[in-house]
Short mmCIF file of C-alpha atoms in Angstrom, two decimals:
data_model
loop_
_atom_site.label_atom_id
_atom_site.label_comp_id
_atom_site.label_asym_id
_atom_site.label_seq_id
_atom_site.Cartn_x
_atom_site.Cartn_y
_atom_site.Cartn_z
CA MET A 22 0.00 0.00 0.00
CA SER A 23 1.33 3.45 -0.89
CA GLU A 24 2.66 5.66 1.85
CA ARG A 25 0.90 8.68 0.39
CA GLU A 26 -2.55 9.56 1.73
CA PRO A 27 -5.63 9.27 -0.52
CA ASN A 28 -5.98 12.14 -2.96
CA ARG A 29 -8.51 14.80 -2.02
CA LYS A 30 -10.20 14.50 -5.41
CA ASP A 31 -11.09 10.84 -4.85
CA SER A 32 -14.20 11.27 -2.73
CA ARG A 33 -14.73 7.51 -2.46
CA LEU A 34 -11.77 7.27 -0.08
CA LYS A 35 -13.00 10.05 2.23
CA PRO A 36 -9.65 11.20 3.70
CA THR A 37 -11.02 12.32 7.07
CA SER A 38 -7.93 11.57 9.12
CA ALA A 39 -4.56 13.26 9.27
CA VAL A 40 -3.15 9.93 10.39
CA VAL A 41 -4.00 7.22 7.86
CA ASP A 42 -4.14 4.32 10.30
CA ASP A 43 -6.03 1.60 8.44
CA LEU A 44 -3.77 -1.25 9.58
CA HIS A 45 -4.41 -0.89 13.30
CA PRO A 46 -7.48 -0.97 15.57
CA ALA A 47 -8.50 2.32 17.16
CA ASP A 48 -7.75 1.34 20.74
CA ILE A 49 -6.01 4.00 22.84
CA HIS A 50 -2.64 2.65 24.01
CA GLY A 51 -1.40 5.18 26.56
CA ALA A 52 1.72 5.04 28.68
CA PHE A 53 -0.33 4.02 31.74
CA GLY A 54 -3.29 2.12 30.34
CA THR A 55 -5.43 1.02 27.42
CA ILE A 56 -8.96 1.98 26.38
CA ARG A 57 -10.63 -0.33 23.88
CA VAL A 58 -12.54 1.19 21.00
CA SER A 59 -15.59 -0.83 22.09
CA ASP A 60 -15.45 0.59 25.63
CA VAL A 61 -18.27 3.14 25.89
CA THR A 62 -19.16 2.43 29.52
CA PRO A 63 -19.83 5.60 31.57
CA ARG A 64 -17.17 6.31 34.21
CA ARG A 65 -19.31 6.63 37.35
CA THR A 66 -16.71 5.98 40.08
CA TRP A 67 -13.56 7.97 40.86
CA ARG A 68 -11.46 4.85 40.40
CA ARG A 69 -12.72 4.35 36.82
CA ARG A 70 -12.24 8.03 36.08
CA LEU A 71 -8.67 8.05 37.37
CA LEU A 72 -7.79 4.90 35.41
CA THR A 73 -9.23 6.49 32.26
CA LEU A 74 -7.27 9.70 32.89
CA ALA A 75 -4.11 7.63 33.35
CA ALA A 76 -4.63 6.06 29.92
CA ILE A 77 -5.45 9.39 28.23
CA ILE A 78 -2.83 11.57 29.91
CA GLY A 79 0.14 12.37 27.72
CA PRO A 80 -0.39 14.86 24.87
CA GLY A 81 -1.20 17.75 27.25
CA LEU A 82 1.62 17.06 29.70
CA ILE A 83 4.18 16.40 26.98
CA VAL A 84 3.32 19.55 25.01
CA MET A 85 3.43 21.70 28.15
CA VAL A 86 6.57 20.26 29.73
CA GLY A 87 8.12 20.21 26.26
CA ASP A 88 7.46 23.94 26.31
CA ASN A 89 9.84 24.20 29.28
CA ASP A 90 12.56 23.26 26.80
CA ALA A 91 16.12 24.55 26.49
CA GLY A 92 14.86 27.91 25.26
CA GLY A 93 12.29 28.03 28.05
CA VAL A 94 14.74 27.15 30.81
CA SER A 95 17.24 29.68 29.47
CA THR A 96 14.64 32.43 29.05
CA TYR A 97 13.21 31.98 32.56
CA ALA A 98 16.75 31.93 33.94
CA GLN A 99 17.55 35.14 32.05
CA ALA A 100 14.41 36.79 33.44
CA GLY A 101 15.56 35.97 36.99
CA GLN A 102 19.18 36.99 36.44
CA ASP A 103 18.42 40.27 34.62
CA PHE A 104 15.17 41.37 36.31
CA GLY A 105 15.01 39.51 39.62
CA TYR A 106 11.54 38.49 40.77
CA SER A 107 9.79 41.30 38.88
CA LEU A 108 8.59 39.22 35.89
CA LEU A 109 6.92 36.41 37.84
CA TRP A 110 3.50 38.00 37.19
CA THR A 111 3.79 37.18 33.48
CA LEU A 112 3.62 33.45 34.32
CA LEU A 113 0.29 33.73 36.16
CA LEU A 114 -1.25 35.57 33.22
CA LEU A 115 -0.05 32.86 30.85
CA ILE A 116 -1.97 30.02 32.58
CA PRO A 117 -5.35 30.94 30.99
CA VAL A 118 -3.60 31.68 27.69
CA LEU A 119 -2.09 28.19 27.66
CA ILE A 120 -5.36 26.50 28.57
CA VAL A 121 -7.51 28.43 26.07
CA ASN A 122 -5.12 28.03 23.14
CA GLN A 123 -4.47 24.33 23.67
CA GLU A 124 -8.08 23.46 24.49
CA MET A 125 -9.10 24.70 21.05
CA VAL A 126 -6.70 22.40 19.20
CA VAL A 127 -7.61 19.49 21.49
CA ARG A 128 -11.22 19.87 20.32
CA LEU A 129 -10.16 20.26 16.70
CA GLY A 130 -8.04 17.13 16.83
CA ALA A 131 -10.57 14.91 18.61
CA VAL A 132 -13.59 16.03 16.56
CA THR A 133 -12.03 16.34 13.08
CA GLY A 134 -9.22 13.77 13.04
CA VAL A 135 -7.30 16.23 10.85
CA GLY A 136 -3.99 17.94 11.66
CA TYR A 137 -3.76 21.70 12.16
CA ALA A 138 -1.75 22.52 9.01
CA ARG A 139 -3.97 20.39 6.78
CA LEU A 140 -7.17 21.81 8.27
CA ILE A 141 -5.99 25.38 7.60
CA SER A 142 -5.08 24.44 4.03
CA GLU A 143 -8.38 22.66 3.32
CA ARG A 144 -10.66 25.29 4.86
CA PHE A 145 -8.89 28.53 3.85
CA GLY A 146 -6.85 27.57 0.78
CA ARG A 147 -3.34 26.39 -0.04
CA PHE A 148 -1.87 29.88 0.34
CA TRP A 149 -2.83 30.09 4.00
CA GLY A 150 -1.90 26.47 4.55
CA TRP A 151 1.61 27.08 3.26
CA TYR A 152 1.76 30.44 5.05
CA SER A 153 1.22 28.68 8.38
CA ALA A 154 3.36 25.66 7.50
CA VAL A 155 6.40 27.54 6.19
CA GLY A 156 6.35 29.79 9.24
CA ILE A 157 6.19 26.83 11.60
CA PHE A 158 8.90 24.95 9.66
CA LEU A 159 11.27 27.92 10.04
CA LEU A 160 10.45 28.60 13.68
CA ASN A 161 10.58 24.94 14.65
CA PHE A 162 13.93 24.33 12.96
CA LEU A 163 15.43 27.29 14.82
CA THR A 164 13.83 26.04 18.04
CA ILE A 165 15.27 22.54 17.53
CA SER A 166 18.68 24.17 17.13
CA THR A 167 18.26 25.87 20.52
CA GLU A 168 17.49 22.47 22.05
CA PHE A 169 20.87 21.20 20.89
CA MET A 170 22.47 24.41 22.16
CA GLY A 171 21.04 23.52 25.56
CA ILE A 172 22.42 19.98 25.27
CA SER A 173 25.83 21.36 24.28
CA LEU A 174 25.94 23.81 27.20
CA ALA A 175 24.76 21.19 29.71
CA GLY A 176 27.44 18.80 28.51
CA GLU A 177 30.08 21.51 28.71
CA TYR A 178 29.21 22.08 32.39
CA PHE A 179 30.15 18.45 33.07
CA GLY A 180 33.32 18.73 31.00
CA LEU A 181 31.92 16.84 28.01
CA SER A 182 32.82 17.97 24.50
CA PRO A 183 29.90 19.09 22.30
CA VAL A 184 31.32 16.84 19.59
CA LEU A 185 30.49 13.91 21.88
CA VAL A 186 27.31 14.93 23.69
CA VAL A 187 25.39 16.51 20.77
CA PRO A 188 25.56 13.50 18.39
CA LEU A 189 24.78 11.17 21.33
CA ALA A 190 21.65 13.18 22.18
CA ALA A 191 20.62 13.14 18.51
CA LEU A 192 20.89 9.35 18.47
CA ILE A 193 18.77 9.12 21.65
CA LEU A 194 16.08 11.30 20.08
CA ILE A 195 15.98 9.25 16.91
CA ALA A 196 16.02 5.92 18.77
CA ILE A 197 13.01 6.68 20.99
CA THR A 198 10.93 7.94 18.06
CA VAL A 199 11.48 5.59 15.12
CA SER A 200 10.35 2.44 16.96
CA GLY A 201 6.91 2.48 15.32
CA ASN A 202 5.25 2.11 18.71
CA PHE A 203 3.24 5.04 20.13
CA ARG A 204 3.13 3.64 23.68
CA ARG A 205 6.91 3.08 23.75
CA TRP A 206 7.53 6.66 22.62
CA GLU A 207 5.11 8.07 25.20
CA ARG A 208 6.66 6.06 28.03
CA ALA A 209 10.11 7.31 27.04
CA MET A 210 8.78 10.86 27.18
CA PHE A 211 7.39 10.30 30.68
CA VAL A 212 10.84 9.22 31.90
CA PHE A 213 12.12 12.66 30.92
CA LEU A 214 8.99 14.35 32.29
CA PHE A 215 9.59 12.84 35.72
CA ALA A 216 13.23 13.99 35.56
CA SER A 217 12.00 17.57 35.12
CA LEU A 218 10.73 17.45 38.72
CA LEU A 219 14.34 18.27 39.68
CA VAL A 220 13.20 21.86 39.37
CA LEU A 221 11.56 21.60 42.82
CA PRO A 222 14.76 20.84 44.82
CA LEU A 223 16.50 23.55 42.77
CA ALA A 224 13.98 26.11 44.02
CA LEU A 225 14.31 24.88 47.61
CA LEU A 226 18.13 24.97 47.55
CA SER A 227 18.14 28.57 46.26
CA HIS A 228 16.16 29.91 49.27
CA PRO A 229 14.19 32.58 47.33
CA ASP A 230 12.99 35.71 49.13
CA PRO A 231 9.27 34.98 49.93
CA GLY A 232 8.27 38.65 50.10
CA ALA A 233 9.98 39.60 46.84
CA ALA A 234 8.55 36.52 45.11
CA LEU A 235 5.01 37.26 46.29
CA LYS A 236 5.32 40.86 45.09
CA GLY A 237 6.67 39.61 41.75
CA PHE A 238 3.61 37.39 41.29
CA LEU A 239 1.00 39.95 42.34
CA VAL A 240 2.36 43.34 41.24
CA PRO A 241 2.98 43.72 37.47
CA GLY A 242 6.13 45.67 36.70
CA VAL A 243 9.70 45.42 35.44
CA GLN A 244 12.74 46.06 37.60
CA GLY A 245 14.51 49.06 36.06
CA GLY A 246 11.44 50.08 34.05
CA LEU A 247 9.95 48.96 30.74
CA THR A 248 12.47 49.34 27.91
CA SER A 249 12.91 47.82 24.47
CA ASN A 250 15.25 45.20 25.96
CA SER A 251 12.79 44.23 28.71
CA ALA A 252 9.97 44.20 26.13
CA LEU A 253 12.05 41.77 24.07
CA LEU A 254 12.42 39.49 27.09
CA ILE A 255 8.71 39.67 27.98
CA VAL A 256 7.83 38.70 24.41
CA ALA A 257 10.38 35.89 24.71
CA VAL A 258 8.81 34.67 27.99
CA VAL A 259 5.39 34.64 26.34
CA GLY A 260 6.76 33.02 23.18
CA THR A 261 8.55 30.25 25.04
CA THR A 262 5.58 29.54 27.34
CA VAL A 263 2.84 29.69 24.68
CA ALA A 264 4.63 28.66 21.49
CA PRO A 265 2.96 28.24 18.06
CA TRP A 266 4.43 24.73 17.61
CA GLN A 267 2.29 23.56 20.54
CA LEU A 268 -0.88 24.05 18.48
CA PHE A 269 0.44 21.86 15.67
CA PHE A 270 1.87 19.21 18.01
CA GLN A 271 -1.05 18.66 20.37
CA GLN A 272 -3.72 18.53 17.67
CA SER A 273 -1.81 15.87 15.73
CA ASN A 274 -0.72 13.99 18.85
CA VAL A 275 -4.32 13.81 20.07
CA ILE A 276 -5.23 12.30 16.69
CA ASP A 277 -2.26 9.94 16.77
CA LYS A 278 -3.29 8.71 20.21
CA ARG A 279 -6.81 8.08 18.81
CA ILE A 280 -8.61 10.34 21.28
CA THR A 281 -12.22 10.97 20.24
CA PRO A 282 -14.86 13.42 21.54
CA ARG A 283 -15.98 10.79 24.07
CA TRP A 284 -12.69 11.29 25.94
CA LEU A 285 -12.35 15.05 25.46
CA ASP A 286 -12.93 15.94 29.13
CA TYR A 287 -10.00 13.73 30.13
CA GLU A 288 -7.70 15.26 27.52
CA LYS A 289 -8.76 18.73 28.67
CA ALA A 290 -7.82 17.71 32.23
CA ASP A 291 -4.46 16.51 30.88
CA THR A 292 -3.97 19.95 29.29
CA VAL A 293 -4.93 21.90 32.43
CA ILE A 294 -2.59 19.80 34.58
CA GLY A 295 0.19 20.43 32.07
CA ALA A 296 -0.43 24.19 32.12
CA PHE A 297 0.04 24.37 35.88
CA VAL A 298 3.09 22.07 35.77
CA VAL A 299 4.84 24.25 33.18
CA VAL A 300 4.18 27.48 35.09
CA ILE A 301 5.32 26.01 38.41
CA GLY A 302 8.53 24.86 36.73
CA ALA A 303 9.09 28.23 35.09
CA ALA A 304 8.51 30.10 38.35
CA ALA A 305 10.93 27.82 40.21
CA ILE A 306 13.71 28.53 37.69
CA MET A 307 13.02 32.27 37.70
CA MET A 308 13.07 32.43 41.52
CA ALA A 309 16.22 30.30 41.75
CA THR A 310 18.21 32.57 39.42
CA ALA A 311 16.77 35.74 40.98
CA SER A 312 17.94 34.50 44.38
CA ALA A 313 21.37 33.49 43.09
CA PHE A 314 22.28 36.61 41.11
CA THR A 315 20.52 39.51 42.91
CA GLY A 316 23.17 41.72 44.51
CA THR A 317 26.06 40.20 42.54
CA SER A 318 28.15 41.69 39.75
CA GLU A 319 26.53 39.23 37.32
CA PHE A 320 23.01 40.59 37.89
CA GLY A 321 21.65 42.00 34.63
CA HIS A 322 24.37 40.38 32.51
CA TYR A 323 22.88 37.14 31.21
CA GLN A 324 25.02 35.21 28.71
CA ASP A 325 23.77 31.64 28.38
CA GLY A 326 22.68 28.52 30.26
CA LEU A 327 26.23 27.40 31.03
CA ARG A 328 26.99 30.64 32.90
CA ILE A 329 23.69 30.26 34.76
CA ALA A 330 24.71 26.79 35.97
CA GLN A 331 28.16 28.05 36.95
CA GLY A 332 26.63 31.03 38.76
CA LEU A 333 24.23 28.80 40.70
CA ALA A 334 27.16 26.57 41.67
CA SER A 335 29.12 29.61 42.82
CA HIS A 336 26.38 31.58 44.62
CA ILE A 337 24.13 28.77 45.91
CA SER A 338 25.94 25.41 45.91
CA PRO A 339 27.60 22.98 43.49
CA VAL A 340 24.50 20.78 43.79
CA ALA A 341 22.31 23.62 42.49
CA GLY A 342 24.58 24.09 39.49
CA THR A 343 24.49 20.37 38.74
CA ILE A 344 20.70 20.23 39.01
CA PHE A 345 20.31 23.17 36.63
CA ALA A 346 22.63 21.56 34.06
CA LEU A 347 20.70 18.28 34.31
CA LEU A 348 17.41 20.19 33.92
CA LEU A 349 18.78 21.95 30.85
CA PHE A 350 19.75 18.62 29.27
CA ASP A 351 16.43 16.97 30.17
CA ALA A 352 14.39 19.93 28.91
CA SER A 353 16.35 19.94 25.66
CA ILE A 354 15.56 16.27 24.98
CA VAL A 355 11.82 16.65 25.67
CA GLY A 356 11.63 19.90 23.71
CA ALA A 357 13.58 18.56 20.75
CA SER A 358 11.35 15.49 20.51
CA ALA A 359 8.09 17.44 20.74
CA VAL A 360 9.11 20.29 18.41
CA THR A 361 10.58 17.97 15.80
CA LEU A 362 7.47 15.79 15.88
CA ALA A 363 5.28 18.88 15.51
CA THR A 364 7.24 19.72 12.35
CA SER A 365 7.04 16.15 11.00
CA TYR A 366 3.30 16.05 11.67
CA ALA A 367 2.89 19.34 9.75
CA PHE A 368 5.12 17.99 6.97
CA GLY A 369 2.83 14.96 6.66
CA ASP A 370 -0.24 17.22 6.64
CA MET A 371 1.03 19.39 3.81
CA PHE A 372 2.52 16.65 1.62
CA GLY A 373 -0.19 14.07 2.23
CA VAL A 374 2.01 11.28 3.58
CA ARG A 375 1.45 8.94 6.50
CA HIS A 376 2.59 10.46 9.77
CA SER A 377 1.88 8.33 12.79
CA LEU A 378 3.98 6.95 15.63
CA HIS A 379 1.91 3.77 15.34
CA ARG A 380 3.58 3.00 12.03
CA GLY A 381 7.03 1.54 11.46
CA VAL A 382 9.74 3.09 9.34
CA ARG A 383 8.82 1.07 6.26
CA GLU A 384 5.23 2.32 6.36
CA ALA A 385 6.04 5.99 7.04
CA LYS A 386 9.47 6.53 5.49
CA LEU A 387 9.06 10.23 4.73
CA PHE A 388 7.63 10.98 8.19
CA TYR A 389 10.60 9.45 9.97
CA ALA A 390 13.05 10.74 7.37
CA SER A 391 11.90 14.32 7.96
CA TYR A 392 12.24 13.80 11.72
CA THR A 393 15.72 12.29 11.45
CA GLY A 394 16.90 14.89 8.95
CA MET A 395 15.85 17.84 11.11
CA VAL A 396 17.47 16.35 14.21
CA ALA A 397 20.75 15.67 12.36
CA LEU A 398 20.91 19.10 10.68
CA ALA A 399 20.06 21.02 13.87
CA ALA A 400 22.71 19.06 15.76
CA ALA A 401 25.30 19.86 13.09
CA ILE A 402 24.54 23.60 13.17
CA VAL A 403 25.09 23.77 16.92
CA LEU A 404 28.62 22.43 16.49
CA ILE A 405 29.58 25.60 14.57
CA PRO A 406 32.11 27.39 16.85
CA GLN A 407 31.70 30.87 18.35
CA ALA A 408 27.93 31.11 17.85
CA PRO A 409 26.20 33.55 20.32
CA LEU A 410 24.04 30.80 21.84
CA GLY A 411 22.33 32.89 24.53
CA LEU A 412 21.28 35.64 22.13
CA ILE A 413 20.05 33.16 19.52
CA THR A 414 17.93 31.42 22.17
CA THR A 415 16.27 34.68 23.28
CA ALA A 416 15.66 35.78 19.68
CA VAL A 417 14.02 32.45 18.78
CA GLN A 418 11.65 32.65 21.76
CA ALA A 419 10.76 36.25 20.82
CA LEU A 420 10.09 35.07 17.26
CA ALA A 421 7.66 32.50 18.68
CA GLY A 422 5.88 35.28 20.59
CA ILE A 423 5.57 37.36 17.42
CA MET A 424 4.15 34.43 15.43
CA LEU A 425 1.68 33.35 18.12
CA PRO A 426 -1.17 35.81 17.29
CA SER A 427 -1.33 34.59 13.70
CA ALA A 428 -1.42 30.92 14.75
CA THR A 429 -4.09 31.64 17.37
CA VAL A 430 -6.28 33.51 14.85
CA PHE A 431 -6.48 30.38 12.69
CA ALA A 432 -7.46 28.31 15.73
CA VAL A 433 -10.26 30.76 16.56
CA LEU A 434 -11.53 30.78 12.95
CA LEU A 435 -11.54 26.98 12.78
CA CYS A 436 -13.24 26.68 16.16
CA ASN A 437 -16.07 28.92 14.91
CA ASP A 438 -16.50 26.88 11.71
CA ARG A 439 -19.73 24.95 12.31
CA ALA A 440 -19.11 22.68 9.32
CA VAL A 441 -15.89 21.55 11.02
CA LEU A 442 -16.91 21.35 14.69
CA GLY A 443 -20.71 21.22 14.64
CA PRO A 444 -21.90 21.27 18.28
CA TRP A 445 -18.29 21.69 19.47
CA VAL A 446 -17.81 25.26 18.18
CA ASN A 447 -16.51 27.98 20.51
CA LYS A 448 -18.79 29.59 23.03
CA LEU A 449 -19.07 33.39 22.90
CA TRP A 450 -17.01 33.85 26.09
CA LEU A 451 -14.21 31.71 24.67
CA ASN A 452 -14.05 33.89 21.55
CA ALA A 453 -13.84 36.94 23.81
CA VAL A 454 -10.93 35.46 25.80
CA ALA A 455 -9.14 34.42 22.59
CA GLY A 456 -9.61 37.94 21.23
CA VAL A 457 -7.98 39.42 24.33
CA ILE A 458 -5.06 36.98 23.97
CA VAL A 459 -4.46 37.93 20.33
CA ALA A 460 -4.75 41.64 21.12
CA ALA A 461 -2.31 41.41 24.05
CA MET A 462 0.25 39.55 21.93
CA LEU A 463 -0.06 42.08 19.11
CA VAL A 464 0.46 44.94 21.58
CA LEU A 465 3.61 43.29 22.95
CA SER A 466 5.05 42.63 19.51
CA LEU A 467 4.17 46.18 18.39
CA ILE A 468 6.08 47.54 21.38
CA LEU A 469 9.08 45.48 20.31
CA VAL A 470 8.78 46.68 16.71
CA VAL A 471 8.30 50.39 17.50
CA SER A 472 11.03 50.47 20.16
CA THR A 473 13.42 48.87 17.67
CA VAL A 474 12.65 51.44 14.97
CA VAL A 475 12.54 54.38 17.43
CA PRO A 476 14.89 53.51 20.34
CA SER A 477 14.15 56.81 22.12
CA VAL A 478 10.43 56.11 22.46
CA ASP A 479 8.92 56.03 25.97
CA VAL A 480 7.92 52.36 26.15
CA THR A 481 5.55 52.88 29.10
CA VAL A 482 3.58 55.56 27.23
CA LEU A 483 3.62 53.36 24.14
CA LEU A 484 2.15 50.49 26.16
CA VAL A 485 -0.69 52.70 27.45
CA VAL A 486 -1.49 54.05 23.97
CA LEU A 487 -1.39 50.69 22.20
CA GLY A 488 -3.25 48.97 25.02
CA SER A 489 -6.00 51.60 24.89
CA VAL A 490 -6.34 51.27 21.12
CA ALA A 491 -6.48 47.48 21.38
CA GLY A 492 -9.12 47.75 24.11
CA LEU A 493 -11.30 50.02 21.99
CA ILE A 494 -11.00 47.68 19.00
CA LEU A 495 -11.98 44.70 21.17
CA VAL A 496 -15.01 46.52 22.56
CA ALA A 497 -16.10 47.64 19.09
CA GLY A 498 -15.60 44.12 17.71
CA GLY A 499 -17.55 42.59 20.57
CA ALA A 500 -20.42 45.01 20.09
CA TRP A 501 -20.50 44.34 16.34
CA SER A 502 -20.50 40.58 16.93
CA TRP A 503 -23.33 40.85 19.46
CA PHE A 504 -25.52 42.94 17.13
CA SER A 505 -24.76 40.66 14.18
CA ASN A 506 -25.78 37.51 16.04
CA ARG A 507 -28.66 38.97 18.05
CA GLY A 508 -31.35 37.76 15.66
CA ALA A 509 -29.71 34.46 14.72
CA PRO A 510 -31.85 31.36 15.34
CA ALA A 511 -30.88 29.22 18.32
CA GLU A 512 -28.98 26.05 17.56
CA PRO A 513 -30.99 22.84 17.99
CA GLU A 514 -30.48 20.92 21.23
CA ILE A 515 -28.31 17.83 20.98
CA SER A 516 -27.99 15.04 23.51
CA ARG A 517 -24.73 14.28 25.31
CA GLU A 518 -24.44 10.94 23.51
CA GLU A 519 -25.01 12.51 20.08
CA ARG A 520 -22.42 15.13 20.89
CA ALA A 521 -19.89 12.48 21.96
CA ASN A 522 -20.35 10.67 18.66
CA TRP A 523 -20.35 13.74 16.38
CA ARG A 524 -17.37 13.85 13.99
CA MET A 525 -16.53 16.16 11.13
CA PRO A 526 -17.73 14.85 7.75
CA ALA A 527 -15.13 13.97 5.13
CA LEU A 528 -13.26 17.10 4.00
CA VAL A 529 -14.20 16.48 0.36
CA LEU A 530 -17.87 16.94 1.32
CA LEU A 531 -17.39 20.39 2.89
CA GLU A 532 -17.65 23.72 1.11
CA ARG A 533 -14.94 26.20 2.03
CA PRO A 534 -16.12 29.18 4.08
CA THR A 535 -16.32 32.53 2.29
CA TRP A 536 -14.36 35.39 3.84
CA SER A 537 -15.75 38.91 3.81
CA GLY A 538 -13.64 41.68 2.33
CA LEU A 539 -12.94 43.02 5.83
CA ARG A 540 -11.74 39.65 7.14
CA ARG A 541 -9.57 39.06 4.06
CA THR A 542 -7.99 42.52 4.44
CA ALA A 543 -7.37 41.95 8.14
CA MET A 544 -5.71 38.57 7.49
CA TYR A 545 -3.40 39.95 4.79
CA ALA A 546 -2.54 42.88 7.08
CA LEU A 547 -1.69 40.45 9.87
CA ALA A 548 0.49 38.42 7.50
CA GLY A 549 2.32 41.54 6.31
CA TYR A 550 2.83 42.75 9.85
CA LEU A 551 4.26 39.35 10.80
CA VAL A 552 6.87 39.57 8.05
CA LEU A 553 7.81 43.13 9.08
CA SER A 554 8.07 42.10 12.74
CA ILE A 555 10.40 39.22 11.91
CA VAL A 556 12.70 41.53 9.93
CA LEU A 557 12.82 44.05 12.79
CA LEU A 558 13.40 41.30 15.34
CA ALA A 559 16.44 40.26 13.31
CA VAL A 560 17.63 43.89 13.40
CA LYS A 561 17.18 43.94 17.19
CA ALA A 562 19.12 40.70 17.58
CA VAL A 563 22.03 42.03 15.49
CA GLU A 564 21.98 45.25 17.52
CA LEU A 565 22.24 43.32 20.80
CA ALA A 566 24.97 41.08 19.37
CA THR A 567 27.13 44.06 18.44
CA GLN A 568 26.70 45.55 21.94
CA ARG A 569 28.13 42.47 23.68
#
């Protein structure tokens, strides 16, 4: 049987799934349990519910902890070293952002069985499909490179040559992925997830200041004031915590695990648990480095993860430095696996080839080849001498923050497409929250752009002006939406069982939605702004590099 998916034009084959999995039953084989496809028994006791959650749990935790990757660990450490406890408040605000963004793609994956990149391409046209895919390919490749930077720096702390540790890590990543066994891959990921709990003793060993930490969580502000440099770091914190690749990864991983609408509540719980785990880990790292570097000559002079580990060893204890280096290595492995898989899933979506961890190498050659190729190339790039690793890491996370609004807009549009989600479309309040998220991200990226073009601008005043404009636009948009839908007929009631069994019809049977002139203009404006922002981010990165 050909590796390529059925052609869209052949309606007899009804290509409803992003993962063509016709050789295997649809049982869920999780790391901690199995759910048979025939099992539709209601979970009425807590024991049954917990056993079901144990079987389902995985995609949400992996995508969230994978978000605390090398770039994440380094960015949170930089926030603590350069700005003390003052940026902890950003992490609390990101919890609802994480949950809302990822819950949308969880629904899309379970209800449609179609990956994010392919769904965008099929519903909005090939241009927008490639627009989203090319952007994610570029961002993800750069992100994978930062994972190997983290591996290189962690190895260097222990006196290991990058020439040894980087290829070894690449082999580990390839070995745990190309087995053709989803459960084996997920169990390997959980080994690294449990290792990430080392962040808790790191926080305890650093003895953070409770009063300063509490103030950092509850009082928004930036130590030293809001400047273009601090705006860059805030965008980086947002970009590394809520990264665009997460949308692509979790939707496809939910499909690959064979999660259907019947089990959506459990996968949502998995996602919520993951959101809190990632923020707790980020806060622990930020507090540890704030405690270690505040009052020292190194405060405000972040370089890279290696210097962070050395500083923790010097100012806290050698054990703290060792734990941080181990965390950096562990985070790099989890992040590299998740980000590379997100890219391979998107590659399969766009080129119509099989892309499932249930399949062996012979059945999904291009899927595993793309994964192996990206890992090998990213590892090779990191071995280039004299690269400014710390700056590259921060710039990549900021790039993720700039690209996030565009990726989120597509999620919102798809989650309001009744032909795609039927009774699972967004509620009005969820659209409102998503609108606030997109607006906040655009304001942050605009601050970065304007402060790069006009370095003398008062960033605080700029924040007030842009925030006010964004608020007015949101209010006007909300009012327009309310008036537009005021006379719309109520949707027919549907039973819980019907809802659990509702799936998107075959894509070939759906008519593409028609965009209004206003929506089309807004989307092209967003795309143009994204390109401009990326160019100016590159300018900012070069500027910082020449200052060091």
